[in-house]
Coordinates of C-alpha atoms in Angstrom, one line a residue:
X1 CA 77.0 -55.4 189.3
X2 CA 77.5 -52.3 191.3
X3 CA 76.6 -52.5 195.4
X4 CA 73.8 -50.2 196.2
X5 CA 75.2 -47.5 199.1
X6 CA 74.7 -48.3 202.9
X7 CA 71.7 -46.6 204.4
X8 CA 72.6 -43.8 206.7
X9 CA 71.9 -44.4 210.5
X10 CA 68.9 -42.7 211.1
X11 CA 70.7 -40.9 213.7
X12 CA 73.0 -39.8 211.7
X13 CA 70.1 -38.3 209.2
X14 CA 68.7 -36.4 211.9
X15 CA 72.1 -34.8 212.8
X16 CA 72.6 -33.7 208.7
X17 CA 69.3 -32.9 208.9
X18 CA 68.9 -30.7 212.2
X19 CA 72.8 -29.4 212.7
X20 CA 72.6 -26.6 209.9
X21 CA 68.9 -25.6 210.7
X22 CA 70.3 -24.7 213.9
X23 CA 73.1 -23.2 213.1
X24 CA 71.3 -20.9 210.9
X25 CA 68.5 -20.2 213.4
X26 CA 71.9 -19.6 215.6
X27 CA 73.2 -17.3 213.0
X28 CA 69.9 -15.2 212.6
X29 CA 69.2 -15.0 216.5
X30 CA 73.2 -13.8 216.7
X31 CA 72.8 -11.3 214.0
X32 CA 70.0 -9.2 216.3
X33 CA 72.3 -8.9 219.0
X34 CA 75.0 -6.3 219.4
X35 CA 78.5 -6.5 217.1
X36 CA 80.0 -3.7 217.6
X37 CA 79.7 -0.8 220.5
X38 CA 81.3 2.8 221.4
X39 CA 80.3 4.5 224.3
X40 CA 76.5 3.9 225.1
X41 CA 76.0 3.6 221.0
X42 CA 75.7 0.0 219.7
X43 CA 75.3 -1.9 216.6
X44 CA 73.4 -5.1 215.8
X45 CA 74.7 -7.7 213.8
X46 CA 72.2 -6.6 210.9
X47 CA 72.7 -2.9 211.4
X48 CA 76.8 -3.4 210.9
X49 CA 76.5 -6.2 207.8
X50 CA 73.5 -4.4 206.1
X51 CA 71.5 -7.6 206.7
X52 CA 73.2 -9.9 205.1
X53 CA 74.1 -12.2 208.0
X54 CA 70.2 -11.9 209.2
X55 CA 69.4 -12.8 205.3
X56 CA 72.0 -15.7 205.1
X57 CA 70.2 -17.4 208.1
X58 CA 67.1 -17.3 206.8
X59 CA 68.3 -18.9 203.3
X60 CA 69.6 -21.7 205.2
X61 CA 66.5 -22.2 207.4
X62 CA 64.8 -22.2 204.1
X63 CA 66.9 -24.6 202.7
X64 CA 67.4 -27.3 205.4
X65 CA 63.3 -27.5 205.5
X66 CA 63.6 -28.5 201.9
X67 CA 65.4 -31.7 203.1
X68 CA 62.2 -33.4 204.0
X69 CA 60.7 -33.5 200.7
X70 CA 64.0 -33.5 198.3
X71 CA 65.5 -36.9 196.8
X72 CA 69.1 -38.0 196.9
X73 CA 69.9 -35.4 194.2
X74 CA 68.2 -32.4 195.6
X75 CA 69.8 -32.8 198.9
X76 CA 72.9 -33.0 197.4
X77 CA 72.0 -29.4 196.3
X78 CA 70.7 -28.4 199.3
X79 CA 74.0 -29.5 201.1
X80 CA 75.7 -26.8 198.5
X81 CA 73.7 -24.6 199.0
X82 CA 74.3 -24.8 203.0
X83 CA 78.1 -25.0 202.2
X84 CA 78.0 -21.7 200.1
X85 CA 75.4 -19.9 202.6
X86 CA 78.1 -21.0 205.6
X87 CA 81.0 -19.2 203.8
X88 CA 78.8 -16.6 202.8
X89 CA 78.0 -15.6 206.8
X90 CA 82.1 -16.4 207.8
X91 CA 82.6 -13.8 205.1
X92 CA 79.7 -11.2 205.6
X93 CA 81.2 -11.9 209.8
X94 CA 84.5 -11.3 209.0
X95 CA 83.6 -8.2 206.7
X96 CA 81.7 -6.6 209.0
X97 CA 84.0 -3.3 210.1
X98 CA 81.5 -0.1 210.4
X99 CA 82.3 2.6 208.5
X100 CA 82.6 6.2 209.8
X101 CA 79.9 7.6 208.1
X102 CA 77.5 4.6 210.1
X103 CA 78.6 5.3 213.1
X104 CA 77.8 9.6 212.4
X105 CA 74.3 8.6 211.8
X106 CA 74.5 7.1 215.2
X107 CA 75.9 10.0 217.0
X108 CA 79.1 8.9 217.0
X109 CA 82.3 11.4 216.0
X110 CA 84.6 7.6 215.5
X111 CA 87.4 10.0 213.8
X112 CA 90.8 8.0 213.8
X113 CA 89.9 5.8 216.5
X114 CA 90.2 1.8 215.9
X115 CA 87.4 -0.4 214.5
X116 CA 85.5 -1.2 218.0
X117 CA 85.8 -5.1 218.6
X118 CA 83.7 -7.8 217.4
X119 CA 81.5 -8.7 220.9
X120 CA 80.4 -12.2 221.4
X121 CA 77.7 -12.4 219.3
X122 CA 79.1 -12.0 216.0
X123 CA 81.6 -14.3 216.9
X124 CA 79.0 -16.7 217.8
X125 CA 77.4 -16.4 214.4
X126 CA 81.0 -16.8 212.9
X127 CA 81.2 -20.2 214.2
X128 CA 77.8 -20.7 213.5
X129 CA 78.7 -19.8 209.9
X130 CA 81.6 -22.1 209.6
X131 CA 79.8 -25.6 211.0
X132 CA 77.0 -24.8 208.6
X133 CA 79.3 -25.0 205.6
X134 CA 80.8 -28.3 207.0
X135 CA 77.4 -29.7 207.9
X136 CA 76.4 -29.2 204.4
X137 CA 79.4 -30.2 202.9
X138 CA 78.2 -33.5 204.3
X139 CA 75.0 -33.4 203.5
X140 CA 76.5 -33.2 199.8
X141 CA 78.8 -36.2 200.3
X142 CA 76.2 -38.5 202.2
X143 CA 73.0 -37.7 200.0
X144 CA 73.1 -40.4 198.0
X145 CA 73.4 -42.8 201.3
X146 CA 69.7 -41.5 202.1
X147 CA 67.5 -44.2 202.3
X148 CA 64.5 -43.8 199.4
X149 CA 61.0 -43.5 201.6
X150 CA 58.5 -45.4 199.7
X151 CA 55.7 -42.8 197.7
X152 CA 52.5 -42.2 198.7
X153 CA 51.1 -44.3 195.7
X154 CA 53.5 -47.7 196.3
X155 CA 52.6 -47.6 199.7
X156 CA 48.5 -47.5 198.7
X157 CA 49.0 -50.0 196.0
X158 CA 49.2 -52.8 198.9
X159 CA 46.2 -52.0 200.3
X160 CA 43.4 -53.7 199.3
X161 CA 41.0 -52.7 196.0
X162 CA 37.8 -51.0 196.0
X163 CA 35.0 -53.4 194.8
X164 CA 32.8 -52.2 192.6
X165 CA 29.9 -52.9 194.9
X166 CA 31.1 -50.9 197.8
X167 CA 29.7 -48.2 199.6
X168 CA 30.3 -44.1 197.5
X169 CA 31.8 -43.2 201.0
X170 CA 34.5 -45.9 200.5
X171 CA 35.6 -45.3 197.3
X172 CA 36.3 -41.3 197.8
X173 CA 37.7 -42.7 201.0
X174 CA 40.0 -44.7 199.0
X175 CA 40.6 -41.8 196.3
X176 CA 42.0 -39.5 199.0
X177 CA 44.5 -41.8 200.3
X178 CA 45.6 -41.9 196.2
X179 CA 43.9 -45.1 195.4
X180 CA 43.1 -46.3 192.3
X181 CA 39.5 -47.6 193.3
X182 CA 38.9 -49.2 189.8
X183 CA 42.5 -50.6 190.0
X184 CA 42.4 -54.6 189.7
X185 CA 39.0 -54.7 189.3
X186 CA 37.8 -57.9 186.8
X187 CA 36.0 -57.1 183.7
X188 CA 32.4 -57.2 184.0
X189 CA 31.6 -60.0 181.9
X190 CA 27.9 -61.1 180.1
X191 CA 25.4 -62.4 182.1
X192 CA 24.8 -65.5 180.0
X193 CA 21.3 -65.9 181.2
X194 CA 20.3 -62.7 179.6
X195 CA 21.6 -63.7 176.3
X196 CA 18.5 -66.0 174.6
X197 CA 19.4 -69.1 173.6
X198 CA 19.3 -69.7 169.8
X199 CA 17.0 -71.9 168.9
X200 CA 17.8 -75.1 166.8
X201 CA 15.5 -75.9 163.9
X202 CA 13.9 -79.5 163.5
X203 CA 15.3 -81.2 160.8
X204 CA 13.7 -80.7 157.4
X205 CA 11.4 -83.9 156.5
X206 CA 12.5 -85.5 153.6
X207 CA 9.6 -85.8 150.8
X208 CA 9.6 -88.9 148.9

């Protein structure tokens, strides 16, 4: 018979659970700060990677709220889809060069000059990028350690049955919990009082 997983520490949960939403609310915060500079002309993280970085973020913030409603498999997908939008940020980083034609519109004559350096920011949201891919990578790997939370409707089956006396108030009472309120209910049977009782016939007299 095959051993059911160990729960995760609930600890642990809440780090899988809260690392990549902050890396990604990291990633979109870093993306609206400047990447790239010459002279007095700057560039935000979305203006030099066409906001994709800023969009990125947003899919994993998206995604890591998901993990409060998904089961064991869907978090499993979630975690891929955290690993994929990680990678897809330490690429869309990485990839970020201006081209000369950007920094025209801007004003800016960059002619043979070298790509301007990568500031802080975008660096930041490079890391950012990369611990989101390895906190969903665990996600993946530890999804099926998540403990099962009970539903709505096994946790209202242990509470106790409407009666088919009680008060109307009660029994919507009970329906909005999710609560059968004709659940376990005994049949209504006959009152055998209001059935008359058949009569029995006197015995026939014999005629001699």
């Amino acid at each position: 018979m095959r051993t059911p997983p160990t729960p995760l520490p609930s600890g642990l949960r809440a780090a899988l659970t809260l690392l990549p939403a902050l890396c990604a609310a990291v990633v979109i915060a870093a993306s609206r700060q400047t990447w790239r500079r010459v002279g007095s002309v700057s560039l935000t993280g979305t203006e030099a990677s066409g906001a994709l970085v800023d969009g990125l973020g947003l899919v994993g913030l998206a995604a890591t709220a998901l993990l409060l409603v998904m089961g064991p498999v869907g978090r499993r997908l979630v975690g891929l889809v955290l690993v994929a939008v990680g990678l897809g940020t330490v690429l869309a980083v990485l990839d970020s060069t201006v081209s000369a034609a950007t920094w025209a519109a801007h004003g800016v004559a960059i002619g043979s000059r070298p790509e301007p350096p990568l500031h802080a920011a975008g660096r930041v949201a490079l890391v950012a990028g990369a611990v989101m891919a390895l906190g969903g990578a665990a996600l993946a790997v530890a999804a099926r350690r998540w403990p099962v939370s009970p539903s709505r409707f096994a946790r209202n089956r242990r509470t106790s049955p409407v009666g088919p006396d009680a008060d109307p108030r009660d029994v919507w009472a009970a329906m909005d919990r999710g609560e059968d309120p004709t659940r376990d209910q005994p049949p209504e049977l006959p009152d055998p009082r209001s059935e008359a009782a058949p009569q029995s016939r006197p015995p026939s007299e014999s005629h001699s």
